[in-house]
Short mmCIF file of C-alpha atoms in Angstrom, two decimals:
data_model
loop_
_atom_site.label_atom_id
_atom_site.label_comp_id
_atom_site.label_asym_id
_atom_site.label_seq_id
_atom_site.Cartn_x
_atom_site.Cartn_y
_atom_site.Cartn_z
CA UNK A 444 14.94 -10.55 22.05
CA UNK A 445 14.22 -12.96 18.70
CA UNK A 446 11.23 -10.47 17.41
CA UNK A 447 13.06 -7.35 18.17
CA UNK A 448 15.52 -8.96 15.85
CA UNK A 449 13.19 -9.71 13.19
CA UNK A 450 11.85 -6.05 13.32
CA UNK A 451 15.30 -4.70 12.75
CA UNK A 452 16.16 -7.14 10.17
CA UNK A 453 12.32 -5.76 8.09
CA UNK A 454 13.72 -2.29 8.58
CA UNK A 455 17.39 -2.91 7.52
CA UNK A 456 16.98 -5.18 4.86
CA UNK A 457 12.90 -4.17 3.73
CA UNK A 458 14.43 -1.95 1.00
CA UNK A 459 11.44 1.48 2.10
CA UNK A 460 11.82 4.22 3.99
CA UNK A 461 9.74 4.75 7.18
CA UNK A 462 7.68 8.25 6.93
CA UNK A 463 5.08 7.52 9.76
CA UNK A 464 5.26 5.00 12.78
CA UNK A 465 2.34 4.29 15.07
CA UNK A 466 4.34 2.57 16.91
CA UNK A 467 6.16 6.38 17.75
CA UNK A 468 3.55 7.16 19.56
CA UNK A 469 1.94 6.03 23.10
CA UNK A 470 -1.41 6.70 22.41
CA UNK A 471 -1.39 4.65 19.07
CA UNK A 472 0.38 2.04 20.74
CA UNK A 473 -1.96 1.30 23.47
CA UNK A 474 -4.75 0.65 21.00
CA UNK A 475 -2.93 -1.04 18.17
CA UNK A 476 -2.84 1.44 15.68
CA UNK A 477 -4.06 4.79 14.47
CA UNK A 478 -7.59 4.87 13.94
CA UNK A 479 -10.01 6.43 11.11
CA UNK A 480 -10.50 9.52 13.54
CA UNK A 481 -6.96 9.86 14.18
CA UNK A 482 -6.29 10.53 10.10
CA UNK A 483 -6.40 13.70 8.50
CA UNK A 484 -6.36 14.13 4.84
CA UNK A 485 -5.97 17.90 2.50
CA UNK A 486 -6.76 17.33 -0.86
CA UNK A 487 -5.22 19.80 -3.82
CA UNK A 488 -4.76 19.50 -7.41
CA UNK A 489 -1.53 21.85 -6.10
CA UNK A 490 0.06 18.02 -4.95
CA UNK A 491 -0.57 16.68 -8.26
CA UNK A 492 2.19 15.01 -10.76
CA UNK A 493 4.47 17.84 -12.55
CA UNK A 494 4.55 17.45 -15.95
CA UNK A 495 7.92 16.64 -17.69
CA UNK A 496 9.17 17.95 -21.28
CA UNK A 497 6.71 16.69 -24.16
CA UNK A 498 8.91 13.95 -25.53
CA UNK A 499 9.12 12.30 -22.04
CA UNK A 500 5.19 12.77 -21.71
CA UNK A 501 4.33 11.66 -25.57
CA UNK A 502 6.54 8.52 -24.46
CA UNK A 503 4.48 7.92 -21.25
CA UNK A 504 1.45 6.90 -23.75
CA UNK A 505 4.11 4.56 -26.25
CA UNK A 506 5.43 2.93 -22.65
CA UNK A 507 2.06 1.81 -21.53
CA UNK A 508 0.88 0.63 -24.87
CA UNK A 509 4.06 -1.57 -24.53
CA UNK A 510 2.99 -2.59 -21.07
CA UNK A 511 -0.52 -3.35 -21.61
CA UNK A 512 0.16 -5.78 -24.44
CA UNK A 513 2.60 -7.71 -22.27
CA UNK A 514 0.13 -7.56 -19.18
CA UNK A 515 -3.24 -7.58 -20.73
CA UNK A 516 -4.82 -7.20 -17.16
CA UNK A 517 -3.44 -3.70 -16.86
CA UNK A 518 -6.20 -0.94 -16.80
CA UNK A 519 -5.87 3.07 -16.35
CA UNK A 520 -7.79 4.34 -13.28
CA UNK A 521 -7.27 7.25 -10.81
CA UNK A 522 -5.42 6.97 -7.45
CA UNK A 523 -4.81 9.06 -5.11
CA UNK A 524 -1.15 10.92 -5.13
CA UNK A 525 1.25 11.08 -1.54
CA UNK A 526 2.71 14.37 -1.74
CA UNK A 527 3.65 14.48 1.56
CA UNK A 528 2.67 13.84 5.11
CA UNK A 529 2.40 16.14 8.16
CA UNK A 530 2.92 14.76 11.67
CA UNK A 531 4.50 17.80 13.95
CA UNK A 532 6.62 16.80 16.82
CA UNK A 533 4.02 15.49 19.50
CA UNK A 534 1.26 15.95 17.57
CA UNK A 535 -0.14 12.78 17.96
CA UNK A 536 -2.31 13.03 14.83
CA UNK A 537 -1.13 12.65 10.93
CA UNK A 538 -2.38 14.41 7.77
CA UNK A 539 -1.58 13.51 4.32
CA UNK A 540 -1.32 15.75 1.56
CA UNK A 541 -3.03 13.62 -1.55
CA UNK A 542 -3.52 15.04 -5.03
CA UNK A 543 -4.56 12.98 -7.86
CA UNK A 544 -2.55 10.74 -10.54
CA UNK A 545 -3.57 7.62 -12.46
CA UNK A 546 -1.75 3.83 -12.76
CA UNK A 547 -0.31 4.50 -16.43
CA UNK A 548 1.71 7.37 -15.02
CA UNK A 549 2.80 5.13 -12.22
CA UNK A 550 3.29 2.22 -14.04
CA UNK A 551 5.66 5.06 -16.46
CA UNK A 552 6.99 6.70 -13.67
CA UNK A 553 7.81 4.84 -10.71
CA UNK A 554 8.10 1.49 -12.15
CA UNK A 555 10.23 2.45 -14.71
CA UNK A 556 14.12 2.86 -13.49
CA UNK A 557 15.77 3.75 -16.39
CA UNK A 558 13.66 7.16 -15.98
CA UNK A 559 14.16 7.93 -12.62
CA UNK A 560 17.56 9.65 -12.98
CA UNK A 561 15.76 11.69 -15.61
CA UNK A 562 12.72 12.47 -13.61
CA UNK A 563 14.55 13.46 -10.32
CA UNK A 564 16.96 15.91 -12.24
CA UNK A 565 13.79 17.60 -13.96
CA UNK A 566 11.68 17.79 -10.92
CA UNK A 567 14.71 19.25 -8.79
CA UNK A 568 15.93 21.52 -11.70
CA UNK A 569 11.94 23.09 -12.33
CA UNK A 570 10.08 21.94 -9.41
CA UNK A 571 12.82 22.19 -6.50
CA UNK A 572 11.25 18.97 -5.79
CA UNK A 573 12.83 15.79 -7.15
CA UNK A 574 9.79 13.76 -6.66
CA UNK A 575 7.24 16.35 -8.27
CA UNK A 576 7.69 14.49 -11.65
CA UNK A 577 6.74 11.12 -10.46
CA UNK A 578 3.05 9.25 -10.01
CA UNK A 579 4.10 8.18 -6.35
CA UNK A 580 0.40 6.33 -6.53
CA UNK A 581 -0.82 5.60 -2.59
CA UNK A 582 -0.92 2.41 -1.94
CA UNK A 583 -2.56 0.15 0.87
CA UNK A 584 -1.22 -2.95 2.56
CA UNK A 585 -2.38 -4.78 5.70
CA UNK A 586 -0.87 -8.09 7.86
CA UNK A 587 -4.58 -10.07 8.53
CA UNK A 588 -4.63 -11.91 11.32
CA UNK A 589 -6.53 -15.29 11.86
CA UNK A 590 -8.71 -16.49 14.62
CA UNK A 591 -6.19 -19.13 15.61
CA UNK A 592 -3.52 -16.87 15.53
CA UNK A 593 -1.94 -16.77 11.79
CA UNK A 594 -0.89 -14.12 9.57
CA UNK A 595 -2.19 -14.14 5.87
CA UNK A 596 0.17 -14.32 3.07
CA UNK A 597 -0.58 -14.51 -0.98
CA UNK A 598 1.76 -15.28 -3.71
CA UNK A 599 1.69 -12.47 -6.37
CA UNK A 600 0.90 -14.34 -9.83
CA UNK A 601 2.37 -13.54 -12.83
CA UNK A 602 -0.66 -11.84 -14.16
CA UNK A 603 0.07 -8.81 -11.98
CA UNK A 604 2.65 -5.86 -12.98
CA UNK A 605 3.88 -5.36 -9.42
CA UNK A 606 6.38 -8.22 -7.85
CA UNK A 607 5.65 -11.24 -9.77
CA UNK A 608 5.92 -14.50 -8.12
CA UNK A 609 6.37 -13.00 -4.59
CA UNK A 610 5.47 -13.17 -1.46
CA UNK A 611 3.02 -10.16 0.44
CA UNK A 612 0.23 -9.33 2.51
CA UNK A 613 -3.10 -8.41 1.25
CA UNK A 614 -3.28 -4.54 -0.91
CA UNK A 615 -4.03 -2.94 -3.38
CA UNK A 616 -4.62 1.16 -4.04
CA UNK A 617 -7.45 3.59 -2.33
CA UNK A 618 -9.41 4.40 -5.24
CA UNK A 619 -10.82 8.30 -5.93
CA UNK A 620 -13.92 6.43 -7.94
CA UNK A 621 -14.95 4.74 -4.55
CA UNK A 622 -15.39 8.12 -2.83
CA UNK A 623 -18.75 10.17 -3.18
CA UNK A 624 -18.85 13.37 -5.10
CA UNK A 625 -19.99 16.36 -3.72
CA UNK A 626 -20.41 18.68 -6.33
CA UNK A 627 -23.66 16.97 -7.63
CA UNK A 628 -22.97 18.14 -11.43
CA UNK A 629 -19.86 15.44 -11.00
CA UNK A 630 -22.36 13.13 -10.49
CA UNK A 631 -23.16 11.90 -14.19
CA UNK A 632 -19.73 12.31 -15.83
CA UNK A 633 -17.02 9.53 -15.72
CA UNK A 634 -14.42 12.51 -14.46
CA UNK A 635 -13.19 12.11 -11.15
CA UNK A 636 -11.60 14.94 -9.35
CA UNK A 637 -10.34 15.30 -5.66
CA UNK A 638 -12.05 18.65 -5.60
CA UNK A 639 -15.54 17.19 -5.49
CA UNK A 640 -14.21 15.22 -2.60
CA UNK A 641 -14.92 15.64 1.35
CA UNK A 642 -12.11 14.30 2.78
CA UNK A 643 -13.50 12.95 5.67
CA UNK A 644 -14.97 10.70 2.69
CA UNK A 645 -11.12 10.22 1.82
CA UNK A 646 -10.22 9.00 4.62
CA UNK A 647 -13.29 6.43 5.24
CA UNK A 648 -12.01 5.49 1.59
CA UNK A 649 -8.37 5.16 2.58
CA UNK A 650 -9.50 2.49 5.30
CA UNK A 651 -12.36 1.03 3.39
CA UNK A 652 -9.85 0.28 0.72
CA UNK A 653 -7.95 -2.33 2.30
CA UNK A 654 -11.10 -4.05 3.74
CA UNK A 655 -12.41 -4.49 0.16
CA UNK A 656 -8.49 -5.77 -0.84
CA UNK A 657 -8.53 -8.54 1.77
CA UNK A 658 -12.32 -9.37 0.83
CA UNK A 659 -11.92 -9.13 -3.07
CA UNK A 660 -7.78 -11.43 -2.97
CA UNK A 661 -8.91 -13.53 -0.58
CA UNK A 662 -12.30 -14.15 -0.54
CA UNK A 663 -13.23 -13.20 2.94
CA UNK A 664 -16.71 -11.70 3.15
CA UNK A 665 -16.53 -8.47 5.42
CA UNK A 666 -18.65 -9.21 7.95
CA UNK A 667 -15.34 -11.38 9.02
CA UNK A 668 -12.78 -8.58 8.89
CA UNK A 669 -12.49 -6.21 11.85
CA UNK A 670 -11.96 -2.64 10.48
CA UNK A 671 -8.21 -1.49 10.08
CA UNK A 672 -6.10 0.14 12.37
CA UNK A 673 -3.32 2.15 10.45
CA UNK A 674 0.28 1.15 12.10
CA UNK A 675 2.47 3.29 9.52
CA UNK A 676 3.50 4.75 5.81
CA UNK A 677 6.45 4.60 4.04
CA UNK A 678 8.29 4.40 0.56
CA UNK A 679 9.24 1.67 -1.34
CA UNK A 680 12.86 2.46 -2.55
CA UNK A 681 12.27 -0.28 -5.40
CA UNK A 682 9.33 1.15 -7.13
CA UNK A 683 10.73 4.91 -7.38
CA UNK A 684 10.06 5.23 -3.38
CA UNK A 685 6.15 4.94 -4.15
CA UNK A 686 4.46 5.37 -0.97
CA UNK A 687 2.24 2.93 0.89
CA UNK A 688 0.06 2.55 4.10
CA UNK A 689 0.21 -0.35 6.18
CA UNK A 690 -2.94 -1.31 8.50
CA UNK A 691 -3.17 -4.56 10.60
CA UNK A 692 -6.71 -6.11 9.92
CA UNK A 693 -8.21 -9.10 12.76
CA UNK A 694 -10.70 -11.68 11.01
CA UNK A 695 -12.47 -13.77 12.53
CA UNK A 696 -12.19 -17.00 10.49
CA UNK A 697 -9.57 -19.83 11.37
CA UNK A 698 -7.02 -20.77 9.18
CA UNK A 699 -8.33 -23.73 7.31
CA UNK A 700 -11.88 -21.71 6.78
CA UNK A 701 -10.26 -18.51 5.15
CA UNK A 702 -8.19 -21.30 3.11
CA UNK A 703 -12.01 -22.71 1.24
CA UNK A 704 -13.13 -19.19 0.83
CA UNK A 705 -9.67 -18.60 -0.82
CA UNK A 706 -10.28 -21.45 -3.17
CA UNK A 707 -13.61 -20.38 -4.24
CA UNK A 708 -12.16 -17.54 -5.66
CA UNK A 709 -12.68 -14.09 -4.81
CA UNK A 710 -13.32 -11.15 -7.53
CA UNK A 711 -9.03 -10.62 -7.98
CA UNK A 712 -8.29 -14.29 -7.68
CA UNK A 713 -6.29 -13.86 -10.94
CA UNK A 714 -3.65 -11.90 -8.61
CA UNK A 715 -2.29 -14.53 -6.68
CA UNK A 716 -1.32 -17.88 -7.11
CA UNK A 717 -1.21 -19.08 -3.19
CA UNK A 718 -2.26 -18.90 0.01
CA UNK A 719 0.16 -18.93 2.84
CA UNK A 720 -0.86 -19.32 6.38
CA UNK A 721 2.08 -18.46 9.29
CA UNK A 722 2.10 -18.96 12.68
CA UNK A 723 2.38 -16.10 14.79
CA UNK A 724 4.55 -18.07 17.21
CA UNK A 725 7.29 -18.50 14.42
CA UNK A 726 7.79 -14.44 14.25
CA UNK A 727 8.04 -14.38 18.06
CA UNK A 728 11.03 -16.95 17.43
CA UNK A 729 12.25 -13.95 14.58
CA UNK A 730 15.32 -15.63 12.21
CA UNK A 731 15.96 -18.66 14.62
CA UNK A 732 12.58 -20.39 12.67
CA UNK A 733 13.43 -21.52 9.93
CA UNK A 734 10.54 -21.09 8.56
CA UNK A 735 10.29 -16.97 8.90
CA UNK A 736 13.97 -17.25 7.29
CA UNK A 737 12.80 -18.96 4.09
CA UNK A 738 9.42 -16.63 4.33
CA UNK A 739 11.23 -13.49 4.23
CA UNK A 740 14.10 -14.20 1.33
CA UNK A 741 10.46 -14.03 -0.89
CA UNK A 742 8.75 -10.74 0.73
CA UNK A 743 8.39 -7.81 -1.05
CA UNK A 744 9.38 -4.74 0.06
CA UNK A 745 5.93 -3.45 1.07
CA UNK A 746 5.08 -6.97 2.83
CA UNK A 747 8.25 -6.12 5.02
CA UNK A 748 7.21 -2.67 5.47
CA UNK A 749 3.75 -4.37 7.18
CA UNK A 750 5.57 -6.81 9.31
CA UNK A 751 7.84 -3.87 10.56
CA UNK A 752 4.90 -1.54 11.45
CA UNK A 753 3.12 -4.39 13.01
CA UNK A 754 5.70 -5.84 14.58
CA UNK A 755 7.03 -2.63 15.80
CA UNK A 756 3.99 -1.54 17.55
CA UNK A 757 4.26 -5.26 19.90
CA UNK A 758 7.77 -4.63 20.63
CA UNK A 759 7.05 -0.93 21.38
CA UNK A 760 4.53 -1.76 24.29
CA UNK A 761 7.15 -4.63 25.75
CA UNK A 762 10.35 -2.02 26.01
#
């Protein structure tokens, strides 16, 4: 009962809305989540962010320059944009409709709450879709289990732009630049284009991207990390409904071994200031655990979403 109460608390107070939940399907519950082969992707520039008026688009460059000045570690890059999710009733597979966007547009639309009203009104009026003008860059995050039954959390450093100082799961974004281009003419170009990508290669990148994030943020070598299971997809209310994909990963190392790797520093060590390991048993005590109760106050919405989908799979099995 305590765990179910914690799951409900994550959902009710997590500041996110679920789009897809693996725990709603028997097939995914028994396997612990959706596998790579359960996911399909439809790629099209029709799913890209739509432009607004000239003045706003010019202001994006100014806003980005201001953000770069305050956060020098920020850099622009191509990202996948989630337009929607197709998941017909009774169908155990899920299809993501992906376009292309960039991190600059994400920072200047989804992360700029003073623009949300304008963007929604413009999108609804001009494109009959209030989210058409948002970047909606697709993020990834994962609950990571250690071999001695602990969950891994990182405290986001003040060098990152989103949720500095808060506890989170390892995560980031799937990267279009990591996907092998199918059009040979583009191999020597710097431009990354989803038109030149194979959809199955993008599915692979979505799953592999979270492995890279765990590797680079926590400094765990990939050979100790299991292939991910997809547990859910959500939108974050605090970042203009930015979408995120949640996974679960098992690590064959113990907590103390992971701490040693973490303190050696990985490629993205600057993104966090602390590694926290919490016994799974504490979460099974739910909010009656003083540690979990204290922890909950400091979790990002994305982290709460990951925990919600992860533990919902377990409570669905025992229901």
